[in-house]
Amino acid sequence: ALGAFMDDPFYSGFLKVDPSFLKINRVLLGYPVISMGPITHSLTQTNVTLGKPELIEKNYIEKQVTPKFPKCFIWATSNDNAVDSMNSLVMAEALKKNSVPFELHLYPDGPHGGSLGDSSCYGTMAEGYFERYGYLGDWVNQALRFIAKVM
């Protein structure tokens, strides 16, 4: 949302910061909740919008993308058990329509919460979790490469 609203004076005022503090030029999105429609994560929608129709409409992030939107690196898993990976796809579509550079990685398998994909985040997970999903950590190196590439 910060990528969409970094120029909105409401947020800098709310946070009591100079608007230039909110300027960003790259966004890394991991299993993001982008849409407030049928593919949303209902708990996130409730927390972000408090169920207010005007806030629901404003927080369709894919509708807020303009050519000024920050460059994006997006990753998700196609079978995420919490956030529908279609959120990543609608974001990629919005970025493409607005000629915003982006990179999208949609991994074929993995639950929500893969984090850094290294053994540090799997300490409390079921045995065999890291062996099965450890490849998700590839997103970190891919994101670093993307950041360097789109300077």
C-alpha atoms as one frame of an Amber mdcrd trajectory, in Angstrom:
protein
   0.000   0.000   0.000   2.880   2.375   0.674   3.899   2.087  -2.983   0.410
   3.196  -3.967  -0.046   5.925  -1.384   3.430   7.365  -0.851   2.313  10.669
  -2.418  -0.917  10.850  -0.428  -0.520  13.602   2.201  -2.893  11.748   4.527
  -0.238   9.120   5.278   2.671  11.476   5.898   0.355  13.542   8.110  -0.904
  10.488   9.957   2.660   9.289  10.541   3.862  12.833  11.283   6.766  12.585
   8.841   8.000  14.677   5.955   6.381  13.345   2.736   9.832  12.706   1.244
  10.369  10.103   3.979   7.706   7.911   2.356   9.216   8.006  -1.148  10.307
   4.549  -2.198  11.654   3.288  -5.493  11.376  -0.488  -5.106   8.908  -2.822
  -3.432   9.434  -6.463  -2.477   6.144  -8.329  -2.137   5.958 -11.814  -0.660
   2.594 -13.584  -0.954   0.913 -10.169  -1.007  -2.710  -9.268  -0.410  -3.345
  -6.858  -3.281  -7.007  -7.054  -4.158 -10.002  -6.384  -1.954 -12.304  -8.431
  -4.224 -13.121 -12.139  -4.274  -9.448 -13.140  -4.114  -8.670 -11.107  -0.998
  -7.590 -12.503   2.341 -10.669 -11.674   4.394  -8.887 -11.071   7.714  -6.451
  -8.661   6.039  -9.331  -6.896   4.333 -11.102  -6.474   7.677  -7.958  -5.234
   9.440  -7.044  -2.760   6.698 -10.501  -1.403   5.894 -12.573  -2.024   9.026
 -15.261  -3.106   6.558 -15.826   0.485   5.386 -16.831   0.464   1.686 -14.799
   3.588   0.873 -11.659   2.032   2.360 -12.301  -1.270   0.613 -12.473   0.550
  -2.728  -9.352   2.607  -1.999  -7.339  -0.472  -1.014  -7.683  -2.326  -4.281
  -3.952  -1.775  -4.745  -4.031  -3.038  -8.334  -6.355  -0.110  -9.127  -3.900
   2.367  -7.590  -0.946   1.479  -9.819   0.256   4.317 -12.041   3.451   4.736
 -14.063   4.940   6.383 -10.925   4.489   3.185  -8.890   7.772   1.753  -7.551
   9.487  -1.111  -9.344   8.320  -4.421  -7.852   9.657  -7.837  -7.087   6.809
 -10.251  -6.328   6.907 -13.834  -5.157   4.250 -16.301  -4.071   3.387 -19.972
  -4.263   0.642 -21.172  -6.554  -0.941 -23.271  -3.825  -0.616 -20.791  -0.930
  -3.055 -21.946   1.720  -3.829 -18.435   3.018  -3.425 -15.772   0.303  -4.623
 -16.583  -3.200  -1.685 -16.289  -5.609  -4.024 -14.501  -8.030  -3.215 -11.404
  -5.947   0.329 -11.555  -7.324  -0.930 -12.044 -10.843  -3.353  -9.098 -10.764
  -0.546  -6.943  -9.413   1.778  -8.048 -12.197  -0.940  -7.258 -14.732  -1.458
  -3.759 -13.290   2.288  -3.100 -13.309   2.596  -4.278 -16.910  -0.312  -2.060
 -18.022   1.462   0.923 -16.467   4.944   0.061 -17.794   6.351  -0.363 -14.279
   9.353  -2.714 -14.181   8.624  -5.852 -12.179   9.719  -9.425 -11.678   7.317
 -12.172 -10.660   8.199 -15.586  -9.223   5.300 -17.955  -8.735   6.667 -21.098
  -7.145   4.652 -24.271  -7.724   4.449 -25.543  -4.167   4.616 -24.123  -0.691
   2.384 -22.941   2.120   1.930 -19.360   3.249   4.651 -18.078   5.559   7.751
 -19.345   3.755   9.589 -16.256   4.974  13.274 -16.311   4.053  13.102 -19.959
   3.068  16.064 -20.907   5.224  16.283 -23.191   8.219  15.932 -20.283  10.678
  12.233 -19.929   9.908  11.460 -23.634  10.069  12.582 -24.357  13.626   9.037
 -24.930  14.850   7.715 -26.455  11.634   7.042 -30.129  11.087   9.992 -32.366
  10.358  10.807 -32.431   6.672   9.390 -28.975   6.056  12.710 -27.387   5.152
  13.649 -30.305   2.916  10.373 -29.941   1.037  10.114 -26.146   0.851  13.658
 -24.874   1.351  13.877 -23.962  -2.326  11.531 -21.043  -1.609  14.526 -19.207
  -0.154  15.654 -18.677  -3.748  13.465 -15.572  -3.800  15.977 -13.721  -1.601
  18.824 -13.987  -4.122  16.461 -13.280  -6.993  15.209 -10.143  -5.222  18.753
  -8.924  -4.555  19.594  -9.425  -8.216  16.430  -7.529  -9.208  17.261  -4.628
  -6.886  20.744  -4.349  -8.367  19.437  -4.640 -11.920  16.776  -1.928 -11.706
  18.856   0.741  -9.986
